[in-house]
């Protein structure tokens, strides 16, 4: 995964182990500020659990290079024959040899029979995985299963005697300020113990839909990826995964996947080798201040339904675009990012209660959770970059909300490649100085609704905006659709 943020002086979020992103295994170590005083039982806990923490080394055979190009020499040059022979021999040798690339990470044993947990990015693309134990034992590991979305991998080794194992704790009970301990293999220094506190919970670093990290100031460096974060009862409450850093070394901002996130996934991987997630068939977006004001919501709480799959369980359960989900199967949806994680973890085949706000009132829907089937990667439709001739506008109706629009007719349907069942107004141009332009509304998109009401003519759009303005609304909530059928709500300020 590439660095998540990189703009000059900004901090970089990087994965904590191998591969391309300044992972936690190469480079000069950064000396972080030491804790002035820790709890008295740190040494006892470390002694008790250290034997279950392992170093993981991987190797990958990289295909031979394409060879080094020979320099261009003038015909008849006295060096032509020399260089021809030199580069021929060199390239023939290079192309016959593959290179072996090695990397290091951490992991921990959760079952004495030989089950080891680590990050997926520690073992991704590896041809061979070796697990190194504190007593010097080295065992070859096989991959049981992985979950790229959460960055989790489960391995199996075959020991001659039972291994030292550790248990998961309840990460939901972890408190900010609580002492924690990280053990791992930073820079290849196996068995390194660092101590800190829980700095925050429920952190979103925008690495996936399911982000819900524990943040800690316990030093985590390259090579710590996949290692455990312990509470002082010796229970694993997280898997160390990422850091926030300017240098690639620890500056006291590390992130761990909570144990309550990974525990059920590990059970699935051990049982079936794959992850099954719940699905209801909706696309969602955040509720910002403008959208909350447009929908007369008391706060920005919840997840806004942007579109509903016409063959999905949400549609069958009566969910509509424009609904705001505030509770799913008894769990509060405080913000948009909560909903994918809650739905994914729901029992497949179960019918659950979903509380939504629709037109200012709470309603409870019954939704049947189905299995998520990962879609094939379909390339996006290539749009015509050439400017299109614009239909003539009625000057009196032009530029409502900074938009020029025309009713969707057969000609415009063909030009902008909208399906036959779509209705609304085609946006033909956007005032570059308008709030609509700031909200990334562009020509070629379809305006289907304004604050829950369908619009089919420029006059209907103008009248609808006037009604909102007289009602004291500061913005109009537009339902915008692209030619691929993807929908989103955009709150545009009413001038």
XYZ file of C-alpha atoms in Angstrom:
495
model
C 0.000 0.000 0.000
C 1.400 3.425 -0.867
C 1.871 6.170 1.681
C -1.530 7.523 2.590
C -0.476 11.142 2.895
C 2.534 12.791 1.378
C 2.612 16.528 0.672
C 5.993 17.965 1.488
C 6.088 18.754 5.169
C 3.039 16.698 6.026
C 3.432 13.549 8.045
C 3.383 10.217 6.292
C 1.288 7.255 7.299
C 3.169 4.129 6.331
C 2.751 0.436 6.859
C 4.935 -1.005 9.561
C 6.642 -3.844 7.696
C 8.123 -4.967 4.503
C 7.878 -3.900 0.975
C 7.557 -0.608 -0.831
C 6.428 1.841 1.689
C 9.203 2.429 4.039
C 7.967 -0.592 5.875
C 9.230 -1.292 9.323
C 12.292 -3.244 8.376
C 14.936 -1.077 6.763
C 16.608 2.235 7.425
C 18.228 3.803 10.451
C 16.292 3.488 13.699
C 14.794 6.571 15.245
C 15.261 6.966 18.982
C 11.908 7.853 20.524
C 11.405 9.545 23.859
C 11.515 6.971 26.639
C 8.738 6.644 29.164
C 9.849 8.238 32.418
C 8.132 5.602 34.527
C 5.992 2.584 33.779
C 3.969 0.196 35.892
C 5.894 -2.143 38.165
C 4.662 -5.374 36.546
C 5.959 -4.660 33.014
C 8.898 -7.041 33.379
C 6.651 -9.816 34.726
C 4.237 -9.476 31.797
C 7.054 -9.376 29.238
C 8.643 -12.491 30.705
C 5.321 -14.330 30.603
C 4.359 -13.579 26.979
C 7.633 -13.038 25.143
C 8.003 -16.682 24.149
C 4.824 -16.493 22.055
C 6.082 -13.607 19.920
C 7.896 -14.646 16.743
C 10.005 -13.121 14.006
C 8.797 -13.767 10.482
C 11.182 -13.776 7.542
C 10.008 -14.098 3.971
C 11.728 -14.510 0.639
C 10.500 -13.871 -2.852
C 12.053 -14.823 -6.166
C 12.027 -11.819 -8.471
C 12.050 -12.388 -12.219
C 15.356 -11.628 -13.972
C 15.822 -8.152 -15.373
C 15.485 -7.294 -19.036
C 19.202 -6.559 -19.280
C 21.279 -3.409 -19.578
C 21.050 -1.539 -22.895
C 24.287 -1.214 -24.846
C 25.488 2.356 -25.367
C 25.022 3.828 -28.839
C 28.371 3.970 -30.694
C 29.162 5.278 -34.158
C 29.576 2.558 -36.818
C 33.162 1.376 -37.082
C 34.092 2.570 -33.601
C 37.070 0.643 -32.152
C 34.980 0.070 -28.993
C 31.992 -1.404 -30.852
C 33.201 -5.012 -30.782
C 34.383 -4.727 -27.146
C 31.084 -3.343 -25.827
C 29.064 -5.752 -27.942
C 30.787 -8.742 -26.332
C 30.740 -7.217 -22.806
C 27.019 -6.409 -22.744
C 26.077 -9.675 -24.447
C 27.815 -11.710 -21.737
C 26.441 -9.542 -18.907
C 22.846 -9.601 -20.100
C 22.912 -13.331 -20.841
C 24.005 -13.953 -17.245
C 21.474 -11.544 -15.715
C 18.562 -12.999 -17.654
C 19.344 -16.515 -16.464
C 19.440 -15.590 -12.771
C 16.440 -14.605 -10.676
C 16.959 -12.481 -7.575
C 15.796 -13.452 -4.095
C 14.350 -10.583 -2.038
C 13.992 -11.005 1.734
C 11.981 -9.085 4.320
C 11.249 -9.241 8.038
C 8.224 -8.792 10.256
C 6.628 -10.010 13.469
C 3.823 -12.302 14.570
C 2.516 -14.248 17.546
C 1.262 -17.724 18.377
C -2.418 -18.060 19.342
C -2.614 -21.859 19.461
C 0.002 -24.231 20.841
C -0.518 -26.574 17.885
C 1.106 -24.007 15.588
C -1.301 -21.200 14.579
C 0.499 -17.883 14.031
C -1.062 -14.471 13.345
C 0.572 -11.581 11.484
C -0.210 -8.801 8.994
C -1.000 -9.676 5.407
C 1.541 -7.169 4.122
C 4.296 -8.991 6.036
C 3.858 -12.150 3.937
C 2.292 -10.753 0.739
C 3.826 -12.232 -2.444
C 6.216 -14.397 -0.414
C 7.465 -17.631 -1.963
C 8.729 -18.883 1.394
C 7.765 -17.968 4.972
C 9.991 -18.870 7.931
C 8.864 -18.392 11.545
C 11.721 -17.814 14.007
C 11.129 -18.543 17.701
C 12.893 -17.111 20.742
C 14.689 -20.418 21.434
C 16.299 -20.319 17.988
C 13.909 -22.777 16.340
C 13.036 -22.012 12.714
C 9.935 -23.533 11.127
C 8.597 -23.218 7.615
C 5.043 -21.841 7.584
C 2.099 -22.357 5.281
C -0.582 -19.736 4.697
C -4.003 -20.726 6.044
C -5.753 -17.598 4.816
C -5.546 -13.837 4.532
C -7.763 -10.776 4.593
C -6.288 -7.929 2.571
C -9.012 -5.484 3.617
C -8.057 -5.667 7.303
C -4.382 -6.572 6.665
C -4.529 -9.924 8.439
C -2.865 -13.274 7.743
C -3.012 -16.608 9.567
C -0.150 -19.108 9.247
C 0.414 -22.693 10.349
C 3.672 -24.290 11.464
C 4.271 -27.884 12.548
C 6.219 -27.919 15.829
C 7.562 -31.079 17.441
C 6.311 -29.943 20.862
C 3.484 -27.572 21.885
C 4.279 -23.894 21.477
C 3.890 -21.038 23.917
C 0.644 -19.235 22.977
C -1.157 -16.059 24.035
C -4.841 -15.162 24.228
C -6.843 -12.249 22.891
C -8.349 -9.744 25.311
C -11.428 -7.560 24.883
C -10.240 -4.476 23.001
C -13.592 -2.760 23.583
C -12.689 -2.527 27.270
C -9.385 -0.806 26.524
C -9.292 2.732 27.921
C -7.438 5.771 26.664
C -4.439 6.261 28.965
C -4.148 2.551 29.759
C -0.613 1.108 29.740
C 0.205 -1.253 26.861
C 3.238 -3.200 25.650
C 4.455 -3.893 22.108
C 6.801 -6.800 21.388
C 8.299 -7.452 17.989
C 11.205 -7.538 15.602
C 12.123 -3.911 14.813
C 15.052 -3.647 12.396
C 15.604 -7.383 12.904
C 16.136 -6.971 16.663
C 13.889 -9.814 17.783
C 12.098 -9.802 21.124
C 12.234 -6.027 21.556
C 9.829 -4.766 24.225
C 8.443 -1.214 24.287
C 5.871 0.286 26.621
C 3.426 3.169 26.256
C -0.213 4.059 26.651
C -3.344 3.925 24.538
C -3.413 7.387 22.977
C -6.815 7.060 21.279
C -9.352 4.553 20.026
C -11.441 4.226 16.856
C -8.842 5.970 14.724
C -9.527 6.248 10.985
C -6.342 6.583 8.912
C -8.206 6.040 5.625
C -6.452 2.802 4.729
C -9.694 0.856 4.160
C -13.456 0.898 4.728
C -12.950 -0.977 7.982
C -10.480 1.319 9.765
C -10.936 1.301 13.551
C -7.416 1.458 14.975
C -6.038 1.683 18.490
C -3.457 4.485 18.607
C -0.492 4.064 20.947
C 2.747 5.865 21.777
C 4.569 2.589 22.496
C 7.514 2.636 20.077
C 6.670 0.746 16.887
C 9.276 0.596 14.137
C 10.088 -1.203 10.917
C 9.782 -4.907 11.509
C 7.133 -4.566 14.251
C 4.354 -5.193 11.726
C 2.209 -8.156 12.682
C 3.404 -8.159 16.282
C 1.092 -8.034 19.302
C 0.018 -5.099 21.439
C -0.559 -6.396 24.981
C -2.463 -5.014 27.920
C -0.830 -5.487 31.305
C -2.806 -8.657 31.915
C -0.758 -10.218 29.106
C -3.690 -10.316 26.677
C -3.368 -9.314 23.026
C -5.587 -6.288 22.381
C -4.209 -5.378 18.956
C -1.969 -6.223 16.006
C 0.639 -3.546 15.316
C 0.197 -2.453 11.726
C 1.004 1.163 10.836
C 2.872 4.251 11.973
C 2.548 7.979 11.452
C 6.012 9.360 10.796
C 8.177 11.896 8.995
C 11.245 9.675 9.138
C 9.999 6.095 8.844
C 10.916 5.508 12.506
C 8.795 5.813 15.619
C 7.710 9.263 16.759
C 5.186 7.850 19.211
C 2.206 7.505 16.867
C 1.466 3.869 16.060
C -1.700 2.034 15.076
C -2.943 -1.444 15.974
C -5.908 -3.419 14.657
C -8.189 -4.131 17.659
C -8.447 -7.722 18.853
C -12.243 -7.614 18.631
C -11.913 -6.834 14.920
C -9.514 -9.666 14.095
C -10.726 -12.443 16.426
C -13.853 -13.408 14.427
C -11.925 -13.074 11.163
C -9.198 -15.414 12.408
C -11.830 -18.013 13.305
C -13.260 -17.775 9.778
C -9.849 -18.113 8.164
C -8.961 -21.165 10.259
C -12.325 -22.793 9.513
C -12.714 -21.984 5.804
C -9.599 -20.167 4.588
C -11.655 -17.166 3.506
C -13.639 -14.253 4.902
C -17.397 -13.927 4.496
C -18.861 -10.470 5.041
C -22.410 -9.242 5.300
C -23.960 -7.164 2.517
C -27.179 -5.180 2.137
C -26.635 -3.524 -1.253
C -26.273 0.209 -0.676
C -23.747 2.950 -1.355
C -23.271 5.516 1.386
C -21.707 8.886 2.071
C -21.037 11.068 5.120
C -23.562 13.468 6.599
C -21.828 16.839 6.666
C -23.172 20.096 8.095
C -24.743 21.218 4.816
C -26.457 17.879 4.227
C -27.724 17.827 7.824
C -29.183 21.314 7.352
C -30.770 20.334 4.021
C -32.423 17.271 5.577
C -33.411 19.099 8.792
C -31.307 16.709 10.859
C -30.343 17.699 14.416
C -26.716 16.594 13.896
C -24.322 14.975 11.432
C -24.873 11.573 13.030
C -25.417 8.573 10.747
C -24.689 7.330 7.231
C -26.541 8.792 4.249
C -27.815 6.260 1.709
C -26.710 7.557 -1.702
C -28.144 4.680 -3.736
C -29.820 1.313 -3.263
C -29.054 -1.745 -5.389
C -32.326 -2.680 -7.087
C -31.615 -6.390 -6.531
C -30.185 -6.117 -3.027
C -31.699 -6.866 0.391
C -31.936 -3.172 1.333
C -34.276 -2.508 -1.589
C -36.410 -5.499 -0.593
C -36.528 -4.149 2.959
C -37.830 -0.755 1.837
C -34.676 1.347 2.149
C -34.547 4.464 -0.049
C -31.848 6.795 -1.295
C -31.851 9.757 1.073
C -32.449 7.663 4.196
C -29.974 8.271 7.015
C -29.051 5.097 8.920
C -28.537 5.783 12.629
C -28.740 2.246 14.055
C -28.067 -1.195 12.565
C -28.830 -4.425 14.401
C -28.780 -2.636 17.756
C -25.464 -0.857 17.123
C -25.288 2.915 16.826
C -24.049 4.351 13.542
C -22.349 7.532 14.731
C -20.721 8.287 11.393
C -20.560 6.872 7.897
C -17.495 4.693 8.457
C -19.256 2.739 11.228
C -21.843 1.215 8.887
C -19.596 -0.870 6.556
C -17.858 -2.446 9.537
C -21.131 -3.244 11.318
C -22.766 -4.688 8.200
C -19.660 -6.713 7.290
C -19.602 -8.293 10.744
C -23.312 -9.138 10.785
C -24.499 -12.735 10.637
C -25.249 -13.753 7.066
C -28.858 -14.871 6.636
C -30.114 -12.922 9.638
C -32.898 -10.323 9.413
C -31.976 -7.246 11.439
C -33.635 -4.017 12.542
C -32.313 -0.911 10.810
C -33.339 2.500 12.137
C -33.338 5.305 9.564
C -34.354 8.937 9.505
C -36.631 9.650 6.549
C -38.115 13.105 6.017
C -37.310 14.036 9.601
C -38.874 10.971 11.243
C -37.349 7.745 12.541
C -38.467 4.491 10.923
C -37.436 0.901 11.606
C -36.856 -1.362 8.609
C -36.324 -5.123 8.489
C -33.290 -5.960 6.342
C -32.080 -9.476 5.502
C -28.268 -9.606 5.537
C -26.763 -11.459 2.579
C -23.213 -12.541 1.738
C -20.944 -9.980 0.104
C -19.731 -11.194 -3.273
C -16.643 -9.289 -4.350
C -17.300 -7.722 -7.771
C -14.924 -8.259 -10.639
C -12.775 -5.255 -11.391
C -14.603 -3.693 -14.311
C -12.824 -0.804 -16.015
C -14.639 2.479 -15.830
C -16.397 3.706 -18.930
C -14.155 6.043 -20.890
C -15.807 9.434 -21.203
C -15.503 11.564 -24.305
C -13.016 14.288 -23.459
C -14.047 16.396 -26.458
C -16.330 19.353 -25.639
C -19.927 18.761 -26.681
C -22.106 21.380 -28.355
C -24.547 22.604 -25.731
C -28.308 22.795 -26.338
C -29.806 26.244 -26.302
C -30.897 27.450 -22.875
C -33.816 29.613 -21.900
C -31.816 32.605 -20.627
C -34.359 33.325 -17.886
C -33.824 29.864 -16.394
C -30.076 29.556 -16.823
C -27.644 29.213 -13.970
C -29.885 28.088 -11.130
C -27.426 27.243 -8.324
C -24.660 27.960 -10.826
C -25.890 25.198 -13.130
C -27.059 25.234 -16.737
C -29.414 22.303 -17.279
C -31.562 20.684 -19.947
C -34.283 18.070 -19.713
C -32.977 14.599 -20.504
C -34.204 13.697 -23.980
C -33.181 11.013 -26.468
C -30.445 13.171 -27.988
C -28.878 13.990 -24.612
C -29.322 10.402 -23.465
C -27.205 9.216 -26.405
C -24.666 12.015 -26.079
C -23.973 11.480 -22.378
C -24.667 7.711 -22.431
C -27.421 7.626 -19.805
C -29.584 4.497 -19.613
C -33.133 4.566 -20.921
C -34.829 4.527 -17.513
C -33.011 7.577 -16.132
C -34.969 10.786 -15.590
C -33.877 14.260 -14.637
C -31.848 17.199 -15.897
C -28.525 16.978 -17.694
C -26.004 19.491 -16.358
C -24.563 21.125 -19.464
C -22.251 23.649 -17.794
C -21.243 24.837 -14.328
C -20.284 28.334 -13.197
C -16.629 27.882 -12.133
C -17.119 30.437 -9.324
C -20.169 28.667 -7.863
C -20.517 26.478 -4.790
C -21.625 23.686 -7.147
C -18.198 23.780 -8.804
C -16.544 23.652 -5.377
C -18.568 20.491 -4.707
C -17.123 18.849 -7.864
C -20.342 18.977 -9.853
C -19.433 18.839 -13.546
C -21.070 19.045 -16.945
C -22.300 15.661 -18.163
C -23.810 14.604 -14.838
C -27.521 14.134 -14.218
C -29.504 16.082 -11.614
C -32.289 13.697 -10.567
C -33.744 15.250 -7.398
C -33.692 18.433 -5.364
C -34.261 17.881 -1.624
C -36.164 14.661 -2.255
C -38.312 15.934 -5.128
C -37.700 14.787 -8.734
C -37.020 17.516 -11.297
C -37.549 17.181 -15.038
C -37.377 20.743 -16.341
C -35.293 23.835 -15.687
C -38.441 25.593 -14.465
C -39.085 22.852 -11.895
C -35.526 23.261 -10.659
C -35.885 27.026 -10.317
C -39.266 26.726 -8.539
C -37.993 24.046 -6.176
C -35.012 26.178 -5.159
C -37.304 29.179 -4.580
C -39.501 27.087 -2.265
C -36.444 26.054 -0.247
C -35.232 29.636 -0.099
C -38.580 30.892 1.225
C -38.527 28.107 3.843
C -35.254 29.517 5.170
C -33.029 26.736 3.844
C -29.401 27.654 3.285
C -28.701 24.830 0.846
C -30.427 22.500 -1.595
C -29.708 18.773 -1.472
C -29.082 17.556 -5.023
C -29.102 13.909 -6.073
C -26.375 13.661 -8.712
C -26.002 10.619 -11.003
C -23.147 9.824 -13.372
C -23.565 7.839 -16.626
C -22.398 4.663 -14.851
C -25.401 4.958 -12.516
C -23.401 5.911 -9.420
C -25.317 8.321 -7.176
C -24.286 10.835 -4.529
C -25.980 13.616 -2.607
C -24.483 17.087 -2.743
C -25.650 20.031 -0.629
C -25.237 23.216 -2.695
C -25.533 26.627 -1.071
C -28.547 28.698 -2.146
C -27.286 32.158 -3.159
